[in-house]
mmCIF file of C-alpha atoms in Angstrom:
data_model
loop_
_atom_site.group_PDB
_atom_site.id
_atom_site.type_symbol
_atom_site.label_atom_id
_atom_site.label_comp_id
_atom_site.label_asym_id
_atom_site.label_seq_id
_atom_site.Cartn_x
_atom_site.Cartn_y
_atom_site.Cartn_z
ATOM 1 C CA MET A 1066 -0.450 0.494 0.258
ATOM 2 C CA VAL A 1067 1.206 3.320 -1.272
ATOM 3 C CA ASP A 1068 0.975 6.232 1.940
ATOM 4 C CA ALA A 1069 -2.139 8.467 1.617
ATOM 5 C CA GLU A 1070 -0.831 11.459 0.192
ATOM 6 C CA GLU A 1071 1.070 9.838 -2.446
ATOM 7 C CA ALA A 1072 -1.970 7.391 -3.104
ATOM 8 C CA VAL A 1073 -4.405 10.874 -3.654
ATOM 9 C CA GLN A 1074 -1.716 12.424 -5.988
ATOM 10 C CA ALA A 1075 -1.899 9.588 -8.318
ATOM 11 C CA LEU A 1076 -6.085 10.029 -8.583
ATOM 12 C CA ALA A 1077 -5.377 13.396 -9.240
ATOM 13 C CA GLU A 1078 -3.568 12.865 -12.006
ATOM 14 C CA GLY A 1079 -6.161 10.789 -13.408
ATOM 15 C CA LEU A 1080 -9.230 12.819 -12.489
ATOM 16 C CA ARG A 1081 -8.597 16.374 -13.019
ATOM 17 C CA HIS A 1082 -10.023 17.971 -15.787
ATOM 18 C CA ALA A 1083 -11.854 21.260 -16.949
ATOM 19 C CA TYR A 1084 -14.812 20.279 -16.103
ATOM 20 C CA LEU A 1085 -14.176 18.016 -13.288
ATOM 21 C CA GLY A 1086 -17.895 18.135 -11.058
ATOM 22 C CA GLY A 1087 -17.113 15.586 -8.385
ATOM 23 C CA ILE A 1088 -15.521 12.195 -7.456
ATOM 24 C CA ILE A 1089 -16.971 9.484 -5.174
ATOM 25 C CA PHE A 1090 -13.857 6.711 -4.178
ATOM 26 C CA PHE A 1091 -13.787 3.361 -2.568
ATOM 27 C CA CYS A 1092 -10.482 2.792 -0.022
ATOM 28 C CA SER A 1093 -8.810 0.301 2.073
ATOM 29 C CA ALA A 1094 -9.624 0.870 6.069
ATOM 30 C CA GLU A 1095 -5.643 0.480 6.098
ATOM 31 C CA TYR A 1096 -5.081 4.376 5.160
ATOM 32 C CA ASP A 1097 -4.715 6.876 7.988
ATOM 33 C CA LEU A 1098 -7.671 8.304 7.474
ATOM 34 C CA GLY A 1099 -7.234 11.258 9.102
ATOM 35 C CA ARG A 1100 -3.922 12.180 6.201
ATOM 36 C CA LEU A 1101 -6.514 10.486 3.177
ATOM 37 C CA ALA A 1102 -8.871 13.074 3.756
ATOM 38 C CA ALA A 1103 -7.138 16.455 4.220
ATOM 39 C CA ALA A 1104 -4.837 15.037 1.239
ATOM 40 C CA LEU A 1105 -8.085 14.857 -0.470
ATOM 41 C CA THR A 1106 -9.895 17.707 1.114
ATOM 42 C CA ASN A 1107 -6.108 19.506 -0.331
ATOM 43 C CA ALA A 1108 -6.094 17.718 -3.950
ATOM 44 C CA PHE A 1109 -9.661 19.058 -4.312
ATOM 45 C CA PRO A 1110 -11.042 21.880 -3.027
ATOM 46 C CA ALA A 1111 -13.602 22.892 -4.949
ATOM 47 C CA VAL A 1112 -14.522 20.006 -5.727
ATOM 48 C CA PRO A 1113 -17.762 17.562 -3.793
ATOM 49 C CA VAL A 1114 -16.394 14.944 -2.515
ATOM 50 C CA SER A 1115 -17.668 11.869 -1.296
ATOM 51 C CA GLY A 1116 -16.434 8.536 -0.535
ATOM 52 C CA CYS A 1117 -16.696 5.545 1.810
ATOM 53 C CA THR A 1118 -14.294 2.424 3.897
ATOM 54 C CA THR A 1119 -14.225 -1.221 2.399
ATOM 55 C CA ALA A 1120 -13.748 -5.126 2.006
ATOM 56 C CA GLY A 1121 -12.068 -4.754 -0.866
ATOM 57 C CA GLU A 1122 -11.531 -2.828 -3.797
ATOM 58 C CA ILE A 1123 -13.056 -3.068 -7.721
ATOM 59 C CA THR A 1124 -10.530 -1.280 -9.706
ATOM 60 C CA PRO A 1125 -10.108 -0.544 -13.373
ATOM 61 C CA GLU A 1126 -7.611 -3.738 -13.367
ATOM 62 C CA GLY A 1127 -10.542 -6.319 -10.871
ATOM 63 C CA TYR A 1128 -10.552 -6.414 -8.443
ATOM 64 C CA ASP A 1129 -7.613 -5.069 -5.443
ATOM 65 C CA ARG A 1130 -6.898 -4.417 -1.535
ATOM 66 C CA GLY A 1131 -5.094 -2.429 0.835
ATOM 67 C CA SER A 1132 -6.656 0.251 -2.468
ATOM 68 C CA ILE A 1133 -8.004 3.523 -2.832
ATOM 69 C CA VAL A 1134 -9.837 3.878 -6.297
ATOM 70 C CA ALA A 1135 -11.983 6.448 -7.946
ATOM 71 C CA ILE A 1136 -14.809 8.358 -10.413
ATOM 72 C CA GLY A 1137 -14.063 12.100 -11.279
ATOM 73 C CA PHE A 1138 -17.682 12.652 -13.520
ATOM 74 C CA ASP A 1139 -18.117 15.760 -16.028
ATOM 75 C CA ARG A 1140 -19.921 18.113 -14.585
ATOM 76 C CA ARG A 1141 -20.990 18.701 -18.982
ATOM 77 C CA VAL A 1142 -22.972 14.992 -19.174
ATOM 78 C CA PHE A 1143 -23.640 14.653 -14.542
ATOM 79 C CA ALA A 1144 -25.507 16.561 -11.794
ATOM 80 C CA ILE A 1145 -23.624 15.026 -8.821
ATOM 81 C CA GLU A 1146 -24.905 16.444 -4.508
ATOM 82 C CA SER A 1147 -24.668 14.761 -1.625
ATOM 83 C CA ALA A 1148 -25.634 15.275 1.872
ATOM 84 C CA LEU A 1149 -24.427 13.533 5.396
ATOM 85 C CA VAL A 1150 -27.100 11.903 7.406
ATOM 86 C CA ASP A 1151 -24.811 11.975 10.659
ATOM 87 C CA ASP A 1152 -27.258 10.638 13.163
ATOM 88 C CA LEU A 1153 -28.877 7.234 11.950
ATOM 89 C CA ASP A 1154 -30.680 6.170 15.115
ATOM 90 C CA ARG A 1155 -32.894 9.080 14.558
ATOM 91 C CA PHE A 1156 -33.455 9.846 11.253
ATOM 92 C CA ALA A 1157 -37.273 10.085 10.256
ATOM 93 C CA LEU A 1158 -39.392 10.061 7.021
ATOM 94 C CA SER A 1159 -39.460 14.179 8.513
ATOM 95 C CA ASP A 1160 -35.174 14.447 8.298
ATOM 96 C CA ALA A 1161 -35.264 12.444 4.748
ATOM 97 C CA GLN A 1162 -37.997 14.096 2.965
ATOM 98 C CA PRO A 1163 -36.571 17.699 2.981
ATOM 99 C CA LEU A 1164 -32.523 16.458 2.820
ATOM 100 C CA VAL A 1165 -34.048 14.730 -0.551
ATOM 101 C CA ASP A 1166 -35.980 17.275 -2.173
ATOM 102 C CA ASP A 1167 -33.162 19.319 -1.585
ATOM 103 C CA LEU A 1168 -31.172 17.107 -3.456
ATOM 104 C CA ILE A 1169 -33.304 17.527 -5.745
ATOM 105 C CA ALA A 1170 -33.436 21.142 -5.966
ATOM 106 C CA ARG A 1171 -29.870 21.207 -6.417
ATOM 107 C CA CYS A 1172 -30.479 18.732 -9.125
ATOM 108 C CA ARG A 1173 -32.462 20.672 -11.392
ATOM 109 C CA ARG A 1174 -30.809 23.736 -10.846
ATOM 110 C CA GLN A 1175 -28.183 22.920 -13.039
ATOM 111 C CA ALA A 1176 -31.187 21.339 -16.518
ATOM 112 C CA LEU A 1177 -29.352 18.582 -17.298
ATOM 113 C CA ALA A 1178 -31.381 15.758 -17.646
ATOM 114 C CA PRO A 1179 -35.638 16.443 -16.200
ATOM 115 C CA VAL A 1180 -34.398 15.028 -11.939
ATOM 116 C CA ASN A 1181 -37.189 12.639 -11.368
ATOM 117 C CA ALA A 1182 -36.784 10.676 -14.784
ATOM 118 C CA HIS A 1183 -33.254 10.641 -15.104
ATOM 119 C CA SER A 1184 -31.569 9.987 -11.728
ATOM 120 C CA PHE A 1185 -30.889 7.308 -9.399
ATOM 121 C CA ALA A 1186 -29.315 7.287 -5.789
ATOM 122 C CA LEU A 1187 -26.333 6.063 -4.399
ATOM 123 C CA THR A 1188 -26.241 5.907 -0.551
ATOM 124 C CA LEU A 1189 -23.407 4.691 1.528
ATOM 125 C CA LEU A 1190 -24.134 3.878 5.546
ATOM 126 C CA ASP A 1191 -21.374 2.416 8.334
ATOM 127 C CA GLY A 1192 -21.646 -1.218 7.770
ATOM 128 C CA LEU A 1193 -21.397 -1.957 11.966
ATOM 129 C CA SER A 1194 -24.208 0.194 12.926
ATOM 130 C CA SER A 1195 -27.204 -2.091 12.700
ATOM 131 C CA ARG A 1196 -29.757 0.616 11.544
ATOM 132 C CA GLU A 1197 -29.367 0.174 7.300
ATOM 133 C CA GLU A 1198 -33.106 -0.381 6.618
ATOM 134 C CA GLN A 1199 -34.370 1.803 9.240
ATOM 135 C CA VAL A 1200 -31.955 4.385 7.342
ATOM 136 C CA LEU A 1201 -32.937 2.911 3.499
ATOM 137 C CA ALA A 1202 -36.909 2.488 4.164
ATOM 138 C CA THR A 1203 -37.218 5.851 5.243
ATOM 139 C CA LEU A 1204 -34.873 7.346 2.161
ATOM 140 C CA ASP A 1205 -37.346 5.049 0.077
ATOM 141 C CA ALA A 1206 -40.202 6.309 1.356
ATOM 142 C CA ALA A 1207 -38.654 10.311 0.553
ATOM 143 C CA LEU A 1208 -37.426 9.365 -2.642
ATOM 144 C CA GLY A 1209 -40.188 7.496 -4.546
ATOM 145 C CA ARG A 1210 -39.768 6.630 -8.543
ATOM 146 C CA ILE A 1211 -36.350 7.186 -8.442
ATOM 147 C CA PRO A 1212 -34.143 4.736 -8.384
ATOM 148 C CA SER A 1213 -30.794 3.448 -5.827
ATOM 149 C CA PHE A 1214 -28.485 1.420 -4.520
ATOM 150 C CA GLY A 1215 -25.764 1.153 -2.483
ATOM 151 C CA GLY A 1216 -23.764 -0.569 0.040
ATOM 152 C CA SER A 1217 -21.857 -0.659 4.032
ATOM 153 C CA ALA A 1218 -19.049 0.807 3.958
ATOM 154 C CA GLY A 1219 -16.196 -1.772 5.459
ATOM 155 C CA ASP A 1220 -13.153 -1.919 6.880
ATOM 156 C CA ASP A 1221 -11.233 -4.895 4.540
ATOM 157 C CA ASN A 1222 -12.733 -8.374 7.475
ATOM 158 C CA HIS A 1223 -11.955 -6.786 10.647
ATOM 159 C CA LEU A 1224 -15.034 -6.093 11.664
ATOM 160 C CA ALA A 1225 -14.721 -2.829 14.069
ATOM 161 C CA HIS A 1226 -14.314 0.355 12.197
ATOM 162 C CA THR A 1227 -16.070 1.363 9.378
ATOM 163 C CA HIS A 1228 -16.626 5.165 7.803
ATOM 164 C CA VAL A 1229 -18.034 7.179 5.253
ATOM 165 C CA TYR A 1230 -16.726 10.270 3.684
ATOM 166 C CA ALA A 1231 -18.429 13.643 3.376
ATOM 167 C CA HIS A 1232 -17.559 17.420 3.743
ATOM 168 C CA GLY A 1233 -13.396 17.012 3.803
ATOM 169 C CA ARG A 1234 -13.486 14.215 6.876
ATOM 170 C CA PHE A 1235 -14.668 10.671 7.977
ATOM 171 C CA HIS A 1236 -17.659 9.748 9.872
ATOM 172 C CA SER A 1237 -18.728 6.653 11.915
ATOM 173 C CA ARG A 1238 -22.538 6.011 12.422
ATOM 174 C CA ALA A 1239 -23.084 8.173 9.838
ATOM 175 C CA ALA A 1240 -24.516 7.606 5.553
ATOM 176 C CA VAL A 1241 -23.864 9.980 3.093
ATOM 177 C CA VAL A 1242 -26.462 10.693 -0.126
ATOM 178 C CA VAL A 1243 -25.324 10.657 -4.069
ATOM 179 C CA MET A 1244 -28.293 11.730 -6.371
ATOM 180 C CA ILE A 1245 -26.388 12.032 -9.610
ATOM 181 C CA ASN A 1246 -29.239 14.089 -12.142
ATOM 182 C CA THR A 1247 -27.601 12.284 -16.205
ATOM 183 C CA ARG A 1248 -27.794 12.458 -19.159
ATOM 184 C CA LEU A 1249 -27.224 9.291 -20.337
ATOM 185 C CA PRO A 1250 -28.699 5.651 -19.839
ATOM 186 C CA PHE A 1251 -28.425 4.121 -17.060
ATOM 187 C CA GLU A 1252 -29.814 0.671 -15.094
ATOM 188 C CA VAL A 1253 -29.890 -0.273 -11.740
ATOM 189 C CA PHE A 1254 -29.421 -3.431 -11.353
ATOM 190 C CA SER A 1255 -28.799 -6.626 -8.586
ATOM 191 C CA THR A 1256 -27.909 -9.966 -8.863
ATOM 192 C CA HIS A 1257 -27.350 -12.781 -6.537
ATOM 193 C CA HIS A 1258 -26.499 -16.772 -7.970
ATOM 194 C CA LEU A 1259 -28.352 -18.501 -4.731
ATOM 195 C CA THR A 1260 -30.988 -21.108 -4.911
ATOM 196 C CA PRO A 1261 -33.439 -22.199 -2.452
ATOM 197 C CA LEU A 1262 -33.213 -25.437 -0.664
ATOM 198 C CA SER A 1263 -35.644 -27.332 1.139
ATOM 199 C CA HIS A 1264 -34.497 -26.697 5.041
ATOM 200 C CA LYS A 1265 -36.111 -24.244 6.820
ATOM 201 C CA LEU A 1266 -36.193 -22.950 10.044
ATOM 202 C CA VAL A 1267 -37.355 -20.568 12.693
ATOM 203 C CA VAL A 1268 -36.134 -17.963 15.069
ATOM 204 C CA THR A 1269 -37.572 -18.978 17.810
ATOM 205 C CA GLU A 1270 -35.404 -15.588 19.963
ATOM 206 C CA ALA A 1271 -33.717 -12.395 18.965
ATOM 207 C CA ASP A 1272 -32.111 -10.220 19.811
ATOM 208 C CA ARG A 1273 -33.425 -7.696 17.227
ATOM 209 C CA GLU A 1274 -31.371 -3.912 17.615
ATOM 210 C CA ARG A 1275 -28.219 -6.872 17.799
ATOM 211 C CA ARG A 1276 -29.673 -8.356 14.945
ATOM 212 C CA ARG A 1277 -28.347 -10.852 17.346
ATOM 213 C CA VAL A 1278 -30.637 -14.844 16.220
ATOM 214 C CA VAL A 1279 -29.858 -16.432 20.262
ATOM 215 C CA GLU A 1280 -32.386 -19.900 19.493
ATOM 216 C CA LEU A 1281 -33.267 -21.015 16.038
ATOM 217 C CA ASN A 1282 -36.628 -24.107 16.183
ATOM 218 C CA GLY A 1283 -36.143 -24.131 19.168
ATOM 219 C CA LEU A 1284 -32.110 -25.096 20.533
ATOM 220 C CA PRO A 1285 -28.862 -22.920 20.056
ATOM 221 C CA ALA A 1286 -28.805 -21.108 16.639
ATOM 222 C CA ALA A 1287 -25.019 -21.452 16.551
ATOM 223 C CA GLY A 1288 -25.788 -25.346 17.245
ATOM 224 C CA VAL A 1289 -28.811 -26.257 14.479
ATOM 225 C CA TYR A 1290 -26.829 -23.921 12.006
ATOM 226 C CA ALA A 1291 -23.838 -26.497 11.959
ATOM 227 C CA ASP A 1292 -26.099 -29.413 11.901
ATOM 228 C CA LEU A 1293 -27.674 -28.122 9.285
ATOM 229 C CA VAL A 1294 -24.370 -27.171 7.220
ATOM 230 C CA GLY A 1295 -22.664 -30.100 8.484
ATOM 231 C CA VAL A 1296 -19.383 -28.711 10.521
ATOM 232 C CA ALA A 1297 -18.623 -29.124 14.028
ATOM 233 C CA PRO A 1298 -20.467 -25.231 15.859
ATOM 234 C CA ASP A 1299 -15.713 -24.476 16.471
ATOM 235 C CA ALA A 1300 -15.578 -24.956 12.532
ATOM 236 C CA LEU A 1301 -18.043 -22.471 11.567
ATOM 237 C CA ASP A 1302 -16.253 -19.421 10.127
ATOM 238 C CA PRO A 1303 -16.471 -16.504 7.669
ATOM 239 C CA GLY A 1304 -15.920 -18.804 4.384
ATOM 240 C CA VAL A 1305 -18.374 -21.645 5.371
ATOM 241 C CA PHE A 1306 -21.335 -18.324 6.272
ATOM 242 C CA ALA A 1307 -20.734 -17.667 2.031
ATOM 243 C CA ARG A 1308 -21.024 -20.764 0.813
ATOM 244 C CA HIS A 1309 -24.112 -22.230 2.793
ATOM 245 C CA PRO A 1310 -26.983 -18.899 3.611
ATOM 246 C CA LEU A 1311 -29.933 -18.499 5.520
ATOM 247 C CA ALA A 1312 -32.273 -15.770 3.156
ATOM 248 C CA VAL A 1313 -35.531 -14.479 3.755
ATOM 249 C CA GLN A 1314 -38.639 -15.139 1.681
ATOM 250 C CA LEU A 1315 -40.923 -11.382 0.838
ATOM 251 C CA GLY A 1316 -43.000 -11.711 -1.544
ATOM 252 C CA GLY A 1317 -41.773 -14.169 -3.342
ATOM 253 C CA GLN A 1318 -38.310 -13.183 -3.291
ATOM 254 C CA HIS A 1319 -35.478 -14.282 -1.355
ATOM 255 C CA TYR A 1320 -33.514 -12.041 0.879
ATOM 256 C CA VAL A 1321 -29.590 -13.842 2.153
ATOM 257 C CA ARG A 1322 -29.790 -12.717 5.327
ATOM 258 C CA SER A 1323 -26.245 -13.749 5.675
ATOM 259 C CA ILE A 1324 -24.660 -14.557 8.987
ATOM 260 C CA GLN A 1325 -21.785 -12.655 10.486
ATOM 261 C CA ARG A 1326 -19.972 -14.577 12.874
ATOM 262 C CA VAL A 1327 -20.345 -17.387 16.155
ATOM 263 C CA ASN A 1328 -20.797 -15.717 19.580
ATOM 264 C CA ASP A 1329 -19.730 -17.216 23.328
ATOM 265 C CA ASP A 1330 -23.152 -17.610 24.172
ATOM 266 C CA GLY A 1331 -23.662 -20.128 20.195
ATOM 267 C CA SER A 1332 -25.928 -17.352 19.890
ATOM 268 C CA LEU A 1333 -25.549 -15.754 15.653
ATOM 269 C CA SER A 1334 -25.024 -12.151 14.750
ATOM 270 C CA PHE A 1335 -25.318 -11.064 11.658
ATOM 271 C CA TYR A 1336 -25.609 -8.787 8.839
ATOM 272 C CA CYS A 1337 -29.081 -7.785 8.396
ATOM 273 C CA ALA A 1338 -32.241 -7.079 10.840
ATOM 274 C CA VAL A 1339 -33.645 -10.459 11.814
ATOM 275 C CA GLU A 1340 -36.244 -10.690 14.659
ATOM 276 C CA ASN A 1341 -38.474 -12.991 16.502
ATOM 277 C CA GLY A 1342 -41.120 -15.625 14.160
ATOM 278 C CA ILE A 1343 -38.785 -14.589 10.178
ATOM 279 C CA VAL A 1344 -38.613 -18.357 8.704
ATOM 280 C CA LEU A 1345 -34.930 -18.754 7.616
ATOM 281 C CA THR A 1346 -34.496 -20.618 3.943
ATOM 282 C CA ALA A 1347 -31.586 -22.569 3.663
ATOM 283 C CA MET A 1348 -29.902 -21.649 0.544
ATOM 284 C CA GLN A 1349 -26.903 -23.951 -2.426
ATOM 285 C CA PRO A 1350 -25.205 -21.075 -4.400
ATOM 286 C CA ALA A 1351 -25.156 -21.559 -8.203
ATOM 287 C CA PRO A 1352 -21.958 -21.613 -10.690
ATOM 288 C CA LEU A 1353 -21.159 -17.489 -9.605
ATOM 289 C CA LEU A 1354 -19.517 -16.495 -13.006
ATOM 290 C CA ASP A 1355 -22.165 -17.612 -14.469
ATOM 291 C CA ASP A 1356 -24.957 -15.265 -12.905
ATOM 292 C CA LEU A 1357 -22.077 -13.011 -13.075
ATOM 293 C CA ASN A 1358 -21.284 -13.468 -16.672
ATOM 294 C CA ARG A 1359 -25.719 -12.772 -18.117
ATOM 295 C CA MET A 1360 -26.312 -10.195 -15.984
ATOM 296 C CA LEU A 1361 -23.315 -8.546 -17.404
ATOM 297 C CA GLU A 1362 -24.188 -9.570 -20.304
ATOM 298 C CA GLY A 1363 -27.791 -8.572 -20.566
ATOM 299 C CA VAL A 1364 -27.177 -5.417 -19.155
ATOM 300 C CA THR A 1365 -24.886 -3.980 -21.419
ATOM 301 C CA ALA A 1366 -27.156 -4.828 -24.055
ATOM 302 C CA ARG A 1367 -30.034 -3.200 -22.890
ATOM 303 C CA VAL A 1368 -27.921 0.387 -22.207
ATOM 304 C CA GLY A 1369 -25.331 0.462 -24.678
ATOM 305 C CA GLY A 1370 -21.930 0.797 -24.006
ATOM 306 C CA PRO A 1371 -21.981 -0.117 -21.334
ATOM 307 C CA SER A 1372 -18.941 3.924 -20.079
ATOM 308 C CA LEU A 1373 -19.482 2.509 -16.155
ATOM 309 C CA MET A 1374 -20.437 0.301 -13.635
ATOM 310 C CA ILE A 1375 -20.899 1.162 -9.878
ATOM 311 C CA GLY A 1376 -20.950 -2.102 -8.298
ATOM 312 C CA CYS A 1377 -21.882 -2.743 -5.348
ATOM 313 C CA ASP A 1378 -20.105 -6.243 -4.724
ATOM 314 C CA CYS A 1379 -20.385 -8.764 -1.210
ATOM 315 C CA PHE A 1380 -17.225 -9.671 0.575
ATOM 316 C CA LEU A 1381 -18.720 -13.125 1.192
ATOM 317 C CA ARG A 1382 -18.947 -13.347 -2.668
ATOM 318 C CA ARG A 1383 -15.809 -12.833 -2.999
ATOM 319 C CA MET A 1384 -14.409 -14.974 -0.574
ATOM 320 C CA GLU A 1385 -16.343 -17.729 -2.540
ATOM 321 C CA LEU A 1386 -14.333 -16.495 -5.485
ATOM 322 C CA GLU A 1387 -11.031 -16.777 -3.435
ATOM 323 C CA ALA A 1388 -12.182 -20.230 -2.385
ATOM 324 C CA VAL A 1389 -12.240 -22.509 -5.015
ATOM 325 C CA ARG A 1390 -9.417 -19.775 -7.311
ATOM 326 C CA HIS A 1391 -12.391 -17.993 -9.200
ATOM 327 C CA LEU A 1392 -11.551 -14.564 -8.714
ATOM 328 C CA ASP A 1393 -9.069 -13.589 -11.422
ATOM 329 C CA GLN A 1394 -11.805 -15.413 -13.863
ATOM 330 C CA ALA A 1395 -14.213 -12.789 -12.484
ATOM 331 C CA SER A 1396 -11.724 -9.964 -11.734
ATOM 332 C CA ALA A 1397 -11.650 -10.411 -16.560
ATOM 333 C CA LEU A 1398 -15.870 -9.906 -16.492
ATOM 334 C CA LEU A 1399 -15.588 -7.213 -14.290
ATOM 335 C CA ARG A 1400 -13.287 -5.265 -16.216
ATOM 336 C CA ARG A 1401 -14.382 -5.763 -19.192
ATOM 337 C CA SER A 1402 -17.937 -4.204 -18.258
ATOM 338 C CA ARG A 1403 -16.261 -0.894 -16.841
ATOM 339 C CA VAL A 1404 -16.425 -2.085 -13.330
ATOM 340 C CA VAL A 1405 -15.953 0.470 -10.950
ATOM 341 C CA GLY A 1406 -16.309 -0.318 -7.185
ATOM 342 C CA PHE A 1407 -15.700 -2.380 -3.041
ATOM 343 C CA ASN A 1408 -16.713 -4.554 -1.312
ATOM 344 C CA THR A 1409 -19.449 -4.586 1.373
ATOM 345 C CA TYR A 1410 -20.500 -4.980 4.432
ATOM 346 C CA GLY A 1411 -24.100 -5.751 3.217
ATOM 347 C CA GLU A 1412 -25.789 -4.395 -0.318
ATOM 348 C CA GLN A 1413 -28.816 -1.609 -0.903
ATOM 349 C CA HIS A 1414 -31.340 -2.490 -3.310
ATOM 350 C CA HIS A 1415 -34.083 -0.079 -3.495
ATOM 351 C CA GLY A 1416 -35.398 0.732 -0.243
ATOM 352 C CA MET A 1417 -34.272 -2.642 0.987
ATOM 353 C CA HIS A 1418 -30.693 -4.169 2.652
ATOM 354 C CA VAL A 1419 -29.705 -7.110 1.796
ATOM 355 C CA ASN A 1420 -26.857 -9.605 1.389
ATOM 356 C CA GLN A 1421 -23.977 -11.821 -0.797
ATOM 357 C CA THR A 1422 -25.374 -9.579 -4.206
ATOM 358 C CA PHE A 1423 -23.881 -7.937 -6.655
ATOM 359 C CA THR A 1424 -25.918 -4.947 -6.991
ATOM 360 C CA GLY A 1425 -25.125 -1.879 -8.850
ATOM 361 C CA VAL A 1426 -25.510 1.111 -11.890
ATOM 362 C CA ALA A 1427 -24.796 0.167 -15.654
ATOM 363 C CA LEU A 1428 -24.175 3.445 -17.327
ATOM 364 C CA GLY A 1429 -24.742 3.979 -21.271
ATOM 365 C CA THR A 1430 -21.841 5.302 -23.478
ATOM 366 C CA LEU A 1431 -20.818 8.875 -23.543
ATOM 367 C CA PRO A 1432 -20.927 11.349 -25.460
ATOM 368 C CA THR A 1433 -18.805 12.866 -28.208
ATOM 369 C CA LEU A 1434 -18.125 16.076 -26.017
ATOM 370 C CA GLY A 1435 -15.510 18.425 -26.791
ATOM 371 C CA GLU A 1436 -11.878 19.305 -24.841
#
């Protein structure tokens, strides 16, 4: 890893131009975040910058670690405005609606394209806040028909400190909402490679606030899950969780609820909301590369190009790719489709908080622009 100042200098050399109107970045949490924030402010004093820490980066060359990647938006093609939510615990619709209305008004003043039909929102949240469901549902209600996607910030799989970036510094227990208005065709997408099995587990005791399941089917949760997947309880680790996810069925769709860790008391902590009485379905992975390739080809055919995809890819998917030694093949697919993004602690799609998905936006081909 290069130091913060050198990394930002390299970004500046690649991004600076006369029409730079905004920047979104994704960075390893291993950087000195204070120095990185200062370097970004010095390098881009007049340009709005938003971002977050990651559990891995997706660069123009594919998957990476210990790096920083950024996207610069040309203001002739994009109007980009952002807002910070600095109190996730008290964020309500009475806060969300004026925040969204202000973002829309600021984009509309730039007069690039009709805002409601030609805009999408990117949400970046503290990945250890346990507030994603409430905040996303509230924002989705305020956004109305404007599509949204995003990811929960990571910290290189340490599960200790995650941050979002806005207003010149990094913040914890916070979120950044970025509204992007553009004349380009685009599509917000989400995909996963998991299919349901017949096995069902009922959550019979849960600590909703801490996203912790104490009992499944009336028995200690870790033991029941270990029996289901055929390993000893002391062998449960992120690799097992990635290969044997659980999901809740809503409206005919399965939404993955990934396990974060086993606790000393035999309970299981999850990345998404859990509560008493929900039924969890055991899921099995289909070939990840086939699903990823199919999705990328389909969205490319629909939007044309693409000029860019911003991708939020669950870090458990990356762990699976590493385990089966398919990371290089996946990187080649992402590189071909011009994906830039990060590995997340959870993905966000139209107000839903989900796990083990690849979620993002594909942007069509840029028009020819003069210098």
